[in-house]
Amino acid sequence: MAEDLVLDTAIRDWVLIPLSVVMVLIGILRYFVSKLMRSSNQVPDPKMIKEGQVVIRARNLRAAANFIPAKSFRSRRVYFSNEENGLLYVPKGQAQNAQAQMFSDPNMAMDMMKKNLSMIIPQTLTFAWVNFFFSGFVAAKIPFPLTQRFRSMLQNGIDLSTVDVSYVSSRSWYFLNLFGLRGLFSLILGEENATDDTQRMMQMSGFGFDPTRSLGAEKDSLDIVQHEWALPKFEQRAEAVLKKLVS
């Protein structure tokens, strides 16, 4: 049976709070460092911006498809996914290779290397600091029960199967802060400037963003949308809601 532990308040004052504050400060500092390392003469590619706006418009069409008549939806879908001159259609010969584009542009490769270094170096130093000073501490307890599947995620560095799963080790608290502070960074730095380590790690596995893949994927998603106009059913829904309120 899992044992209940009594956490010392000194752990809160000298482990939990300092670790959280340091993670927030490092995230803000890393954002400004990456902003300073960014190339000042880098001009956004108009073609990439245009393709990104097309993808956003197509997503909005899919999200609001049922709120326009079927004829209007079909005409808009043809406008986006027509294989002759549709905005989302990319001929096979014109598809760009993101890896070749990166090697053809030295500034793009340098910027990506700077972004990766600005993420790897602070994370390595912070993890070494946490592992050296705070290894083995039980830092906090989650106020709701969890299953045994969460033990490896919440109790990294603690090899005690008798401890309740809701207790969080200091090393696991570091990882939770590392991947869970995007909302706080959005409030501090703004939504567009928020630091997202998960997205950066996904970008590190490839060589940049390929907009042609997004166009093709959005075209396939738009082609399989089943339109069902929601306006004729509004009266029935309103009548059902009123019946529930009256009864």
Coordinates of C-alpha atoms in Angstrom, one line a residue:
M1 CA 0.0 0.0 0.0
A2 CA 1.3 3.5 -0.8
E3 CA 2.6 5.5 2.1
D4 CA 1.7 9.1 2.8
L5 CA 4.6 11.5 3.4
V6 CA 4.7 14.7 5.3
L7 CA 6.7 17.2 3.3
D8 CA 8.9 19.7 5.1
T9 CA 8.1 23.3 4.5
A10 CA 11.8 23.9 4.0
I11 CA 11.5 21.8 0.8
R12 CA 8.9 24.2 -0.5
D13 CA 11.0 27.2 0.4
W14 CA 14.4 25.9 -0.8
V15 CA 13.5 23.5 -3.6
L16 CA 10.1 23.9 -5.1
I17 CA 9.9 27.7 -5.2
P18 CA 13.5 28.4 -6.3
L19 CA 13.3 25.7 -9.0
S20 CA 10.1 27.2 -10.4
V21 CA 11.4 30.8 -10.3
V22 CA 14.6 29.8 -12.0
M23 CA 12.8 28.0 -14.8
V24 CA 10.6 31.0 -15.5
L25 CA 13.6 33.4 -15.5
I26 CA 15.7 31.1 -17.7
G27 CA 12.8 30.9 -20.2
I28 CA 12.5 34.7 -20.4
L29 CA 16.3 35.1 -20.6
R30 CA 16.4 32.5 -23.4
Y31 CA 13.8 34.4 -25.4
F32 CA 15.7 37.6 -25.3
V33 CA 19.0 35.9 -26.1
S34 CA 17.5 34.2 -29.1
K35 CA 16.0 37.5 -30.1
L36 CA 19.4 39.1 -30.0
M37 CA 21.0 36.2 -31.9
R38 CA 18.4 36.4 -34.7
S39 CA 19.6 37.9 -38.0
S40 CA 18.6 41.5 -38.3
N41 CA 18.7 41.5 -42.1
Q42 CA 16.5 38.5 -42.5
V43 CA 13.5 39.3 -44.7
P44 CA 10.4 37.1 -44.5
D45 CA 9.7 35.1 -47.7
P46 CA 6.5 36.6 -49.3
K47 CA 5.7 33.2 -50.9
M48 CA 5.9 31.5 -47.5
I49 CA 3.7 34.1 -45.8
K50 CA 1.2 33.8 -48.6
E51 CA 1.0 30.0 -48.3
G52 CA 0.6 30.3 -44.6
Q53 CA -2.3 32.7 -45.0
V54 CA -3.9 30.3 -47.5
V55 CA -3.7 27.4 -45.0
I56 CA -5.3 29.6 -42.3
R57 CA -8.2 30.5 -44.6
A58 CA -8.7 26.9 -45.6
R59 CA -8.8 25.9 -41.9
N60 CA -11.4 28.6 -41.2
L61 CA -13.5 27.2 -44.1
R62 CA -13.4 23.7 -42.7
A63 CA -14.3 25.0 -39.2
A64 CA -17.3 27.0 -40.4
A65 CA -18.4 24.7 -43.3
N66 CA -21.7 23.9 -41.8
F67 CA -22.7 27.5 -41.3
I68 CA -22.8 28.3 -45.1
P69 CA -25.1 26.8 -47.8
A70 CA -23.9 23.7 -49.6
K71 CA -23.5 25.6 -52.9
S72 CA -21.3 28.3 -51.3
F73 CA -19.2 25.6 -49.6
R74 CA -18.6 23.7 -52.8
S75 CA -17.6 26.8 -54.7
R76 CA -15.1 27.8 -52.0
R77 CA -13.7 24.2 -51.9
V78 CA -13.1 24.3 -55.6
Y79 CA -11.4 27.6 -55.3
F80 CA -9.0 26.1 -52.8
S81 CA -8.5 22.5 -54.0
N82 CA -9.0 22.7 -57.7
E83 CA -6.2 20.8 -59.4
E84 CA -5.8 23.3 -62.2
N85 CA -5.5 26.6 -60.3
G86 CA -6.5 25.9 -56.7
L87 CA -4.7 27.8 -54.0
L88 CA -3.9 24.6 -52.1
Y89 CA -2.8 22.5 -55.1
V90 CA 1.0 22.2 -55.5
P91 CA 2.3 20.5 -58.6
K92 CA 4.8 17.8 -58.0
G93 CA 7.5 19.5 -59.9
Q94 CA 7.2 22.8 -57.9
A95 CA 7.3 21.2 -54.5
Q96 CA 10.2 22.6 -52.5
N97 CA 12.6 20.5 -50.5
A98 CA 13.0 22.2 -47.1
Q99 CA 16.4 20.6 -46.6
A100 CA 17.7 21.8 -50.0
Q101 CA 16.3 25.3 -49.3
M102 CA 18.2 25.4 -45.9
F103 CA 21.5 24.5 -47.5
S104 CA 21.0 27.0 -50.3
D105 CA 20.4 29.8 -47.8
P106 CA 23.3 30.0 -45.2
N107 CA 21.4 32.6 -43.1
M108 CA 18.6 30.1 -42.6
A109 CA 20.9 27.4 -41.5
M110 CA 22.7 29.7 -39.2
D111 CA 19.5 30.9 -37.6
M112 CA 18.3 27.4 -37.0
M113 CA 21.6 26.5 -35.4
K114 CA 21.4 29.5 -33.1
K115 CA 17.8 28.6 -32.1
N116 CA 18.9 25.0 -31.3
L117 CA 21.9 26.3 -29.3
S118 CA 19.8 28.7 -27.4
M119 CA 17.6 25.8 -26.3
I120 CA 20.1 23.0 -25.8
I121 CA 22.7 24.9 -23.7
P122 CA 20.3 26.4 -21.1
Q123 CA 18.5 23.1 -20.7
T124 CA 21.7 21.2 -20.3
L125 CA 23.1 23.6 -17.6
T126 CA 19.7 23.8 -15.8
F127 CA 19.3 20.0 -15.7
A128 CA 22.9 19.6 -14.4
W129 CA 22.1 22.1 -11.7
V130 CA 18.9 20.4 -10.7
N131 CA 20.5 17.0 -10.8
F132 CA 23.4 18.1 -8.6
F133 CA 21.6 20.1 -6.0
F134 CA 18.1 18.8 -5.8
S135 CA 18.3 15.1 -6.8
G136 CA 16.3 12.8 -4.6
F137 CA 13.9 15.4 -3.2
V138 CA 10.1 14.9 -3.0
A139 CA 9.1 18.4 -3.9
A140 CA 5.3 18.5 -4.1
K141 CA 2.1 16.5 -4.1
I142 CA -0.6 16.6 -6.7
P143 CA -4.0 17.2 -4.9
F144 CA -5.8 14.4 -6.8
P145 CA -5.1 10.6 -7.2
L146 CA -3.4 9.2 -10.2
T147 CA -2.8 5.8 -11.7
Q148 CA 0.5 3.9 -11.7
R149 CA 1.1 4.9 -15.3
F150 CA 2.1 8.3 -14.1
R151 CA 4.8 7.1 -11.7
S152 CA 7.7 7.1 -14.2
M153 CA 6.7 10.6 -15.2
L154 CA 6.2 12.2 -11.8
Q155 CA 8.8 10.3 -9.7
N156 CA 11.9 10.5 -11.9
G157 CA 14.9 9.9 -9.6
I158 CA 13.0 8.2 -6.8
D159 CA 13.1 4.4 -6.8
L160 CA 10.4 3.8 -4.2
S161 CA 7.4 1.8 -5.3
T162 CA 5.6 2.3 -1.9
V163 CA 5.3 6.1 -2.3
D164 CA 2.0 7.3 -3.6
V165 CA 1.9 8.3 -7.3
S166 CA 0.7 11.8 -6.6
Y167 CA 4.1 12.8 -5.1
V168 CA 6.4 14.6 -7.5
S169 CA 10.1 14.5 -7.4
S170 CA 12.3 17.5 -8.0
R171 CA 13.6 16.2 -11.2
S172 CA 10.1 15.5 -12.5
W173 CA 9.1 19.0 -11.4
Y174 CA 11.9 20.3 -13.6
F175 CA 10.4 18.5 -16.6
L176 CA 6.9 19.6 -15.8
N177 CA 8.1 23.3 -15.7
L178 CA 10.1 22.8 -18.9
F179 CA 7.2 21.7 -21.0
G180 CA 4.2 23.2 -19.1
L181 CA 5.1 26.9 -18.8
R182 CA 3.9 28.0 -22.2
G183 CA 0.7 29.6 -20.8
L184 CA 2.7 31.7 -18.4
F185 CA 5.2 32.7 -21.1
S186 CA 2.2 33.7 -23.3
L187 CA 1.0 36.1 -20.5
I188 CA 4.5 37.5 -20.0
L189 CA 5.9 37.6 -23.6
G190 CA 2.8 37.4 -25.7
E191 CA 1.1 34.6 -27.5
E192 CA 3.4 34.8 -30.6
N193 CA 6.6 35.2 -28.5
A194 CA 5.9 32.3 -26.1
T195 CA 8.7 29.7 -25.7
D196 CA 7.5 26.3 -26.7
D197 CA 10.2 23.6 -26.1
T198 CA 8.0 20.8 -27.4
Q199 CA 7.6 22.5 -30.7
R200 CA 11.3 23.3 -30.9
M201 CA 12.3 19.7 -30.2
M202 CA 10.0 18.6 -33.0
Q203 CA 11.6 21.1 -35.4
M204 CA 15.1 19.9 -34.5
S205 CA 14.2 16.5 -35.9
G206 CA 13.9 18.0 -39.4
F207 CA 15.5 20.7 -41.5
G208 CA 13.0 23.6 -41.2
F209 CA 9.3 24.0 -42.1
D210 CA 8.0 22.8 -45.5
P211 CA 5.0 24.8 -46.4
T212 CA 4.1 22.6 -49.4
R213 CA 3.3 19.7 -47.0
S214 CA 0.9 21.9 -45.1
L215 CA -0.8 22.9 -48.3
G216 CA -1.2 19.2 -49.4
A217 CA -2.4 18.1 -46.0
E218 CA -4.9 20.9 -45.8
K219 CA -6.1 20.1 -49.3
D220 CA -6.7 16.5 -48.3
S221 CA -8.6 17.5 -45.2
L222 CA -10.8 19.9 -47.1
D223 CA -11.6 17.3 -49.7
I224 CA -13.0 14.9 -47.2
V225 CA -15.2 17.4 -45.4
Q226 CA -18.9 16.2 -45.3
H227 CA -21.0 19.3 -45.5
E228 CA -24.2 19.4 -43.5
W229 CA -25.9 22.8 -43.3
A230 CA -26.8 23.6 -39.7
L231 CA -29.3 26.4 -40.3
P232 CA -32.4 24.2 -40.9
K233 CA -31.8 22.4 -37.6
F234 CA -31.5 25.6 -35.5
E235 CA -35.2 25.8 -34.9
Q236 CA -35.3 22.1 -33.7
R237 CA -32.4 22.7 -31.4
A238 CA -34.0 25.9 -30.0
E239 CA -37.2 24.0 -29.4
A240 CA -35.4 21.2 -27.6
V241 CA -33.6 23.7 -25.4
L242 CA -36.8 25.5 -24.5
K243 CA -38.5 22.2 -23.7
K244 CA -35.7 21.3 -21.3
L245 CA -35.9 24.7 -19.6
V246 CA -39.7 24.5 -19.2
S247 CA -39.8 21.0 -18.0

